[in-house]
Tab-separated table of C-alpha atoms and ligand atoms in Angstrom:
chain	number	residue	atom	x	y	z
A	1	UNK	CA	49.580	138.491	72.432
A	2	UNK	CA	52.086	136.323	74.087
A	3	UNK	CA	51.788	138.437	77.199
A	4	UNK	CA	52.760	136.419	80.326
A	5	UNK	CA	55.281	134.574	78.605
A	6	UNK	CA	57.344	137.912	77.593
A	7	UNK	CA	57.029	138.873	81.669
A	8	UNK	CA	58.626	135.277	82.630
A	9	UNK	CA	61.742	136.314	80.576
A	10	UNK	CA	64.832	136.532	82.564
A	11	UNK	CA	64.224	141.233	82.069
A	12	UNK	CA	64.844	143.011	80.557
A	13	UNK	CA	63.819	140.714	76.864
A	14	UNK	CA	64.276	140.130	73.626
A	15	UNK	CA	62.758	137.862	71.423
A	16	UNK	CA	60.763	136.774	68.709
A	17	UNK	CA	57.834	134.433	69.414
A	18	UNK	CA	56.795	132.213	66.610
A	19	UNK	CA	53.098	130.511	66.329
A	20	UNK	CA	53.550	127.366	64.572
A	21	UNK	CA	49.674	126.708	65.234
A	22	UNK	CA	49.206	130.241	63.400
A	23	UNK	CA	51.544	128.974	60.515
A	24	UNK	CA	48.798	126.072	60.035
A	25	UNK	CA	45.740	127.962	60.052
A	26	UNK	CA	46.330	131.016	57.852
A	27	UNK	CA	47.878	127.915	55.685
A	28	UNK	CA	44.590	126.395	55.563
A	29	UNK	CA	43.223	130.051	55.344
A	30	UNK	CA	45.041	130.606	51.909
A	31	UNK	CA	44.601	126.636	50.764
A	32	UNK	CA	40.882	127.946	51.193
A	33	UNK	CA	41.185	131.284	48.898
A	34	UNK	CA	43.355	129.134	46.007
A	35	UNK	CA	42.074	127.594	43.488
A	36	UNK	CA	41.178	123.880	44.045
A	37	UNK	CA	43.969	122.289	41.103
A	38	UNK	CA	46.526	125.180	42.795
A	39	UNK	CA	49.958	124.002	44.492
A	40	UNK	CA	50.402	125.595	47.618
A	41	UNK	CA	54.443	126.337	48.549
A	42	UNK	CA	56.084	128.151	51.233
A	43	UNK	CA	59.132	130.648	50.011
A	44	UNK	CA	61.374	129.442	52.293
A	45	UNK	CA	63.277	133.723	52.595
A	46	UNK	CA	61.124	135.109	54.422
A	47	UNK	CA	61.343	132.968	57.281
A	48	UNK	CA	64.040	130.054	57.629
A	49	UNK	CA	63.349	128.938	61.309
A	50	UNK	CA	64.119	125.339	60.771
A	51	UNK	CA	60.139	125.683	63.818
A	52	UNK	CA	58.484	128.133	60.325
A	53	UNK	CA	59.780	125.545	57.731
A	54	UNK	CA	58.986	121.915	59.751
A	55	UNK	CA	55.582	123.612	60.356
A	56	UNK	CA	54.724	124.932	56.457
A	57	UNK	CA	56.170	121.651	54.537
A	58	UNK	CA	53.897	120.167	55.793
A	59	UNK	CA	50.923	122.328	56.000
A	60	UNK	CA	51.732	123.370	52.815
A	61	UNK	CA	52.047	121.392	49.436
A	62	UNK	CA	56.194	122.082	49.290
A	63	UNK	CA	59.102	124.877	49.605
A	64	UNK	CA	60.568	127.533	47.853
A	65	UNK	CA	64.166	128.224	48.251
A	66	UNK	CA	66.917	130.378	47.031
A	67	UNK	CA	69.508	129.566	48.098
A	68	UNK	CA	71.634	126.306	48.522
A	69	UNK	CA	71.664	126.552	52.578
A	70	UNK	CA	67.313	127.142	52.324
A	71	UNK	CA	67.760	123.327	50.534
A	72	UNK	CA	69.492	121.684	53.001
A	73	UNK	CA	66.929	123.073	55.863
A	74	UNK	CA	63.872	122.111	53.357
A	75	UNK	CA	65.533	118.377	53.120
A	76	UNK	CA	65.453	118.479	56.040
A	77	UNK	CA	62.290	119.973	56.912
A	78	UNK	CA	61.202	116.624	55.505
A	79	UNK	CA	59.279	118.494	52.399
A	80	UNK	CA	57.406	116.663	49.897
A	81	UNK	CA	58.091	119.483	46.902
A	82	UNK	CA	60.849	121.922	46.287
A	83	UNK	CA	61.428	124.377	43.605
A	84	UNK	CA	64.814	126.587	43.368
A	85	UNK	CA	65.608	129.173	42.223
A	86	UNK	CA	67.691	132.624	42.314
A	87	UNK	CA	69.445	133.802	39.748
A	88	UNK	CA	72.717	133.294	41.313
A	89	UNK	CA	73.347	129.608	41.676
A	90	UNK	CA	76.671	127.404	41.631
A	91	UNK	CA	77.530	125.197	40.027
A	92	UNK	CA	77.374	122.773	43.624
A	93	UNK	CA	74.365	123.948	44.547
A	94	UNK	CA	73.069	123.132	40.958
A	95	UNK	CA	73.300	119.982	42.190
A	96	UNK	CA	72.603	119.921	45.404
A	97	UNK	CA	69.363	120.763	44.135
A	98	UNK	CA	69.008	117.659	41.218
A	99	UNK	CA	70.199	115.810	43.467
A	100	UNK	CA	67.532	117.134	45.786
A	101	UNK	CA	64.413	116.102	43.255
A	102	UNK	CA	64.316	119.378	43.171
A	103	UNK	CA	62.167	121.699	40.089
A	104	UNK	CA	64.389	123.877	39.341
A	105	UNK	CA	63.117	127.774	37.800
A	106	UNK	CA	66.217	128.308	35.328
A	107	UNK	CA	66.916	132.465	34.725
A	108	UNK	CA	70.076	132.272	32.669
A	109	UNK	CA	70.956	130.178	29.071
A	110	UNK	CA	73.565	129.980	30.450
A	111	UNK	CA	73.015	128.725	33.889
A	112	UNK	CA	70.558	126.122	31.545
A	113	UNK	CA	73.717	125.602	29.379
A	114	UNK	CA	75.798	124.204	32.840
A	115	UNK	CA	72.929	122.558	34.564
A	116	UNK	CA	72.665	119.969	31.043
A	117	UNK	CA	76.040	119.598	32.129
A	118	UNK	CA	75.833	118.980	34.755
A	119	UNK	CA	73.006	116.355	35.630
A	120	UNK	CA	73.122	113.045	34.625
A	121	UNK	CA	70.041	113.148	33.153
A	122	UNK	CA	67.932	115.925	31.330
A	123	UNK	CA	66.177	117.349	34.608
A	124	UNK	CA	62.993	118.844	33.580
A	125	UNK	CA	62.857	122.802	34.651
A	126	UNK	CA	60.823	126.104	34.585
A	127	UNK	CA	62.371	128.853	32.487
A	128	UNK	CA	61.807	131.529	34.444
A	129	UNK	CA	60.152	134.330	32.498
A	130	UNK	CA	60.600	137.856	32.937
A	131	UNK	CA	57.720	139.020	30.523
A	132	UNK	CA	57.471	142.661	28.952
A	133	UNK	CA	54.148	144.175	31.183
A	134	UNK	CA	52.596	141.958	33.963
A	135	UNK	CA	53.648	144.848	35.991
A	136	UNK	CA	51.806	144.656	39.210
A	137	UNK	CA	52.737	147.117	41.891
A	138	UNK	CA	54.299	146.086	45.011
A	139	UNK	CA	57.149	147.077	46.965
A	140	UNK	CA	59.054	145.054	43.938
A	141	UNK	CA	59.085	144.817	40.946
A	142	UNK	CA	60.627	141.933	39.772
A	143	UNK	CA	59.867	141.595	36.037
A	144	UNK	CA	58.689	144.098	33.002
A	145	UNK	CA	60.971	145.975	34.279
A	146	UNK	CA	65.253	146.328	34.104
A	147	UNK	CA	65.720	142.934	36.734
A	148	UNK	CA	68.435	140.209	36.597
A	149	UNK	CA	65.718	138.498	37.119
A	150	UNK	CA	64.194	135.519	34.573
A	151	UNK	CA	64.792	134.926	30.855
A	152	UNK	CA	63.573	137.319	28.296
A	153	UNK	CA	60.875	136.504	26.570
A	154	UNK	CA	63.228	138.007	23.303
A	155	UNK	CA	65.857	135.305	24.410
A	156	UNK	CA	62.949	131.967	24.838
A	157	UNK	CA	64.033	130.423	21.785
A	158	UNK	CA	67.840	129.820	22.091
A	159	UNK	CA	67.268	128.508	25.495
A	160	UNK	CA	64.379	125.791	23.474
A	161	UNK	CA	67.930	124.948	22.166
A	162	UNK	CA	69.650	124.068	24.925
A	163	UNK	CA	70.317	120.190	24.175
A	164	UNK	CA	70.068	117.938	27.852
A	165	UNK	CA	66.879	119.876	29.896
A	166	UNK	CA	63.428	119.580	29.819
A	167	UNK	CA	61.298	122.159	30.120
A	168	UNK	CA	58.351	121.810	31.755
A	169	UNK	CA	56.519	125.622	32.474
A	170	UNK	CA	57.325	128.761	33.566
A	171	UNK	CA	57.712	130.819	36.293
A	172	UNK	CA	56.574	133.495	36.835
A	173	UNK	CA	57.481	135.532	39.796
A	174	UNK	CA	56.300	138.950	39.426
A	175	UNK	CA	56.468	141.473	42.784
A	176	UNK	CA	56.636	142.065	46.772
A	177	UNK	CA	54.304	143.087	48.672
A	178	UNK	CA	50.873	143.657	46.227
A	179	UNK	CA	47.643	145.539	48.320
A	180	UNK	CA	45.030	144.703	45.251
A	181	UNK	CA	43.783	140.826	44.829
A	182	UNK	CA	41.279	141.518	42.156
A	183	UNK	CA	44.958	143.035	40.614
A	184	UNK	CA	46.817	139.609	40.823
A	185	UNK	CA	44.167	137.399	39.822
A	186	UNK	CA	44.441	139.918	36.360
A	187	UNK	CA	47.932	138.684	36.990
A	188	UNK	CA	46.842	135.164	37.751
A	189	UNK	CA	44.599	134.823	34.596
A	190	UNK	CA	47.667	136.565	31.667
A	191	UNK	CA	49.938	134.561	33.345
A	192	UNK	CA	48.643	131.054	32.265
A	193	UNK	CA	46.780	133.184	28.697
A	194	UNK	CA	51.113	133.139	28.170
A	195	UNK	CA	52.069	130.525	29.031
A	196	UNK	CA	49.434	128.427	27.104
A	197	UNK	CA	50.416	130.769	24.049
A	198	UNK	CA	53.674	130.645	24.610
A	199	UNK	CA	54.107	126.810	24.732
A	200	UNK	CA	52.316	126.375	22.328
A	201	UNK	CA	55.166	128.627	20.060
A	202	UNK	CA	57.868	126.574	21.506
A	203	UNK	CA	56.752	123.501	21.079
A	204	UNK	CA	56.724	122.823	25.607
A	205	UNK	CA	54.557	119.602	26.919
A	206	UNK	CA	52.699	122.744	29.121
A	207	UNK	CA	52.629	121.160	32.814
A	208	UNK	CA	53.617	123.491	34.893
A	209	UNK	CA	52.826	127.492	35.869
A	210	UNK	CA	53.964	129.387	38.347
A	211	UNK	CA	53.405	132.581	39.919
A	212	UNK	CA	55.339	133.170	42.453
A	213	UNK	CA	54.483	134.532	45.841
A	214	UNK	CA	53.761	138.376	46.770
A	215	UNK	CA	50.554	138.251	48.568
A	216	UNK	CA	50.737	141.599	50.233
A	217	UNK	CA	49.588	142.989	53.768
A	218	UNK	CA	50.109	146.446	55.160
A	219	UNK	CA	51.587	146.938	58.087
A	220	UNK	CA	49.983	150.140	58.511
A	221	UNK	CA	46.030	149.552	58.264
A	222	UNK	CA	46.506	145.989	59.861
A	223	UNK	CA	44.634	144.529	57.315
A	224	UNK	CA	45.579	142.167	54.657
A	225	UNK	CA	45.309	141.277	51.117
A	226	UNK	CA	41.605	140.025	49.411
A	227	UNK	CA	43.092	136.443	48.356
A	228	UNK	CA	39.088	135.736	47.303
A	229	UNK	CA	39.189	137.085	43.694
A	230	UNK	CA	41.900	134.045	43.300
A	231	UNK	CA	39.563	131.293	43.554
A	232	UNK	CA	37.320	131.235	40.867
A	233	UNK	CA	40.626	130.920	38.185
A	234	UNK	CA	40.017	128.809	35.659
A	235	UNK	CA	43.823	126.198	35.399
A	236	UNK	CA	43.725	124.721	32.424
A	237	UNK	CA	43.361	120.601	32.558
A	238	UNK	CA	47.227	119.439	33.134
A	239	UNK	CA	48.598	121.975	34.513
A	240	UNK	CA	49.970	122.499	38.139
A	241	UNK	CA	49.157	126.482	38.495
A	242	UNK	CA	51.689	127.589	41.482
A	243	UNK	CA	51.807	130.265	44.062
A	244	UNK	CA	54.583	130.810	46.527
A	245	UNK	CA	53.733	132.931	48.708
A	246	UNK	CA	56.586	133.771	51.875
A	247	UNK	CA	55.214	136.999	54.106
A	248	UNK	CA	51.817	136.491	53.643
A	249	UNK	CA	52.596	132.412	55.263
A	250	UNK	CA	54.705	134.171	57.851
A	251	UNK	CA	54.321	137.338	59.077
A	252	UNK	CA	51.545	137.159	61.521
A	253	UNK	CA	52.101	133.991	62.939
A	254	UNK	CA	55.724	135.754	64.378
A	255	UNK	CA	56.160	138.661	67.012
A	256	UNK	CA	58.787	141.090	68.170
A	257	UNK	CA	59.100	142.201	71.052
A	258	UNK	CA	61.773	144.313	73.328
A	259	UNK	CA	61.875	146.053	76.346
A	260	UNK	CA	62.357	149.077	77.218
A	261	UNK	CA	65.612	150.222	78.402
A	262	UNK	CA	65.265	154.466	79.032
A	263	UNK	CA	62.558	156.822	78.477
A	264	UNK	CA	63.899	160.770	77.015
A	265	UNK	CA	62.862	163.526	75.852
A	266	UNK	CA	65.805	165.672	73.851
A	267	UNK	CA	65.363	168.855	71.374
A	268	UNK	CA	61.153	168.098	71.473
A	269	UNK	CA	60.631	164.705	70.946
A	270	UNK	CA	59.927	161.612	73.460
A	271	UNK	CA	62.174	158.350	73.016
A	272	UNK	CA	61.649	154.868	73.504
A	273	UNK	CA	64.830	153.105	73.098
A	274	UNK	CA	64.987	149.570	72.904
A	275	UNK	CA	66.682	146.017	74.319
A	276	UNK	CA	66.631	145.318	70.695
A	277	UNK	CA	66.283	147.466	66.827
A	278	UNK	CA	66.609	147.191	63.097
A	279	UNK	CA	69.068	144.607	63.939
A	280	UNK	CA	66.911	141.891	64.721
A	281	UNK	CA	63.799	144.061	62.706
A	282	UNK	CA	65.480	145.543	60.012
A	283	UNK	CA	61.724	145.886	58.067
A	284	UNK	CA	60.551	149.188	58.773
A	285	UNK	CA	64.048	151.217	58.479
A	286	UNK	CA	64.773	149.069	55.026
A	287	UNK	CA	60.608	150.209	53.932
A	288	UNK	CA	60.949	153.383	55.189
A	289	UNK	CA	57.884	153.016	57.499
A	290	UNK	CA	56.161	153.077	61.106
A	291	UNK	CA	56.001	149.508	62.467
A	292	UNK	CA	53.445	149.739	65.123
A	293	UNK	CA	53.550	148.430	68.410
A	294	UNK	CA	51.295	146.938	71.814
A	295	UNK	CA	52.948	147.513	74.750
A	296	UNK	CA	52.316	144.624	77.635
A	297	UNK	CA	53.022	147.119	80.587
A	298	UNK	CA	55.225	144.803	83.279
A	299	UNK	CA	54.697	146.492	86.802
A	300	UNK	CA	57.403	145.847	88.958
A	301	UNK	CA	59.743	148.192	89.529
A	302	UNK	CA	62.514	147.020	92.192
A	303	UNK	CA	64.753	149.685	91.804
A	304	UNK	CA	65.465	152.107	94.703
A	305	UNK	CA	65.834	155.337	91.528
A	306	UNK	CA	62.865	156.907	89.717
A	307	UNK	CA	61.095	154.886	86.274
A	308	UNK	CA	61.875	156.765	83.780
A	309	UNK	CA	58.074	157.300	81.868
A	310	UNK	CA	55.949	159.005	78.989
A	311	UNK	CA	52.431	159.547	79.900
A	312	UNK	CA	49.505	160.716	76.544
A	313	UNK	CA	52.418	160.952	74.064
A	314	UNK	CA	54.056	160.397	70.680
A	315	UNK	CA	57.637	157.959	71.529
A	316	UNK	CA	60.218	157.105	68.580
A	317	UNK	CA	60.536	153.302	69.482
A	318	UNK	CA	63.970	153.452	69.029
A	319	UNK	CA	66.828	150.344	68.940
A	320	UNK	CA	70.205	149.856	71.224
A	321	UNK	CA	72.332	150.612	68.258
A	322	UNK	CA	75.137	154.250	67.811
A	323	UNK	CA	73.086	155.487	64.265
A	324	UNK	CA	70.607	157.481	64.532
A	325	UNK	CA	68.645	154.904	62.319
A	326	UNK	CA	67.615	152.480	64.687
A	327	UNK	CA	63.755	153.738	64.154
A	328	UNK	CA	61.860	150.908	64.232
A	329	UNK	CA	58.719	153.339	64.732
A	330	UNK	CA	58.410	157.344	64.807
A	331	UNK	CA	55.284	159.474	66.750
A	332	UNK	CA	53.254	156.649	68.274
A	333	UNK	CA	50.651	157.974	70.848
A	334	UNK	CA	50.630	156.018	74.201
A	335	UNK	CA	49.145	156.302	76.847
A	336	UNK	CA	51.413	155.422	79.901
A	337	UNK	CA	54.733	154.062	78.619
A	338	UNK	CA	57.654	153.213	81.836
A	339	UNK	CA	61.182	151.833	81.283
A	340	UNK	CA	60.231	147.601	82.063
A	341	UNK	CA	57.854	148.105	79.947
A	342	UNK	CA	57.821	145.772	76.956
A	343	UNK	CA	57.256	146.803	73.322
A	344	UNK	CA	55.541	144.037	70.694
A	345	UNK	CA	55.668	144.642	67.361
A	346	UNK	CA	53.245	142.061	65.497
A	347	UNK	CA	53.101	141.375	62.553
A	348	UNK	CA	57.015	140.945	62.284
A	349	UNK	CA	56.685	136.557	61.282
A	350	UNK	CA	58.708	137.515	58.145
A	351	UNK	CA	61.453	138.830	56.402
A	352	UNK	CA	62.068	139.823	60.297
A	353	UNK	CA	64.686	138.552	61.777
A	354	UNK	CA	66.091	137.211	58.098
A	355	UNK	CA	66.972	139.774	57.386
A	356	UNK	CA	68.178	141.879	59.846
A	357	UNK	CA	71.793	142.754	59.923
A	358	UNK	CA	72.168	140.479	63.526
A	359	UNK	CA	76.091	141.301	63.707
A	360	UNK	CA	76.629	145.145	64.217
A	361	UNK	CA	77.710	145.832	67.583
A	362	UNK	CA	77.617	142.345	68.740
A	363	UNK	CA	74.533	142.743	70.825
A	364	UNK	CA	73.168	139.077	72.649
A	365	UNK	CA	70.588	138.168	69.738
A	366	UNK	CA	67.655	137.627	70.736
A	367	UNK	CA	65.438	134.327	72.154
A	368	UNK	CA	63.612	132.206	69.720
A	369	UNK	CA	60.337	130.908	71.806
A	370	UNK	CA	58.330	128.701	69.592
A	371	UNK	CA	54.928	128.053	70.343
B	1	LIG	C1	60.722	136.459	47.282
B	1	LIG	C2	59.904	135.128	46.439
B	1	LIG	C3	58.969	134.514	46.359
B	1	LIG	C4	58.059	134.972	48.643
B	1	LIG	O1	57.215	136.044	47.625
B	1	LIG	P1	56.971	136.863	49.804
B	1	LIG	O2	56.751	138.652	48.911
B	1	LIG	O3	56.922	136.741	50.285
B	1	LIG	O4	55.582	136.719	48.871
B	1	LIG	C5	58.470	133.140	46.374
B	1	LIG	N1	58.849	133.124	44.820
B	1	LIG	C6	60.151	133.798	44.094
B	1	LIG	C7	60.970	133.181	43.332
B	1	LIG	C8	60.521	134.465	45.628
B	1	LIG	O5	61.553	134.816	45.328
């Protein structure tokens, strides 16, 4: 994958490759799997590269943003619809969201009051709710447990008494990286039933139920959440059911590649030391798993000295940072690996560069290649 363009880079190579055709194909695949009436937004925080945002703004119905910075990029990308969430919005961010015509997911009663005092006319908003129960298995649970996200169900009546805003629905994003499609479909059905019931109790004319993102991909096995259980979900008439996945749309459209600078064995372990590392691709370190790689062999070796190599053994792929935690992969088998070869980490298009600590040690950033 991408072997020729990676070999063509000045050595030592270090690059992210983002494939916009793959992004569009993925969005198309997700759309076909969702209920016909549903809306598909892309959660920008998974990958905020302008080329990625532009491709998915067009391929989806719009974008979900979580900061003023993402909002500005979404506006610049010409997104048709923008939804703005996040528990720590400033007045400036709220004003910018109102000006951009974004649908705001309000995360506390205090935020609702602030928004009402800022907006020139009463804005239409969704309340983000931290429901009891409704828990899905995944890497981060955001509801049904104490978190800074959303309003507790017991406080909804108080929220409804805030003047100067019009509540049109709920935002119920609950989990990241859920791998169980049937459980996800049950979660969505439960969100719809809860929303219809709660809207009736609170006197809301329900227009929007936003069930967030959280469609998972399994980095170890290469599989992804099965979306097919979502297809048959019945959406109540006049309700806009919004999905806003990030990872599932962007992960497979990105790869991170880095040249092997050195290969060495110490105390019985073999290390492939890369021109790159967790400061570019933090996800495996953040989650504590080994991200699989493939090898792009580079045959040229113009140097007079011997080429470090490893045959038929397990190697740890480690980065250029001065910390033993700079590890992307532990103990992956290689048939043959030489200094100068390039390791490619696939499925790196979501929560890769965007969540990494780029400035640590001040190495040069990777190249960004957009196809
Ligand atoms: C992060 C986030 C998403 C996207 O989550 P994924 O796990 O990447 O699908 C969607 N909505 C909200 C509110 C989020 O915070």
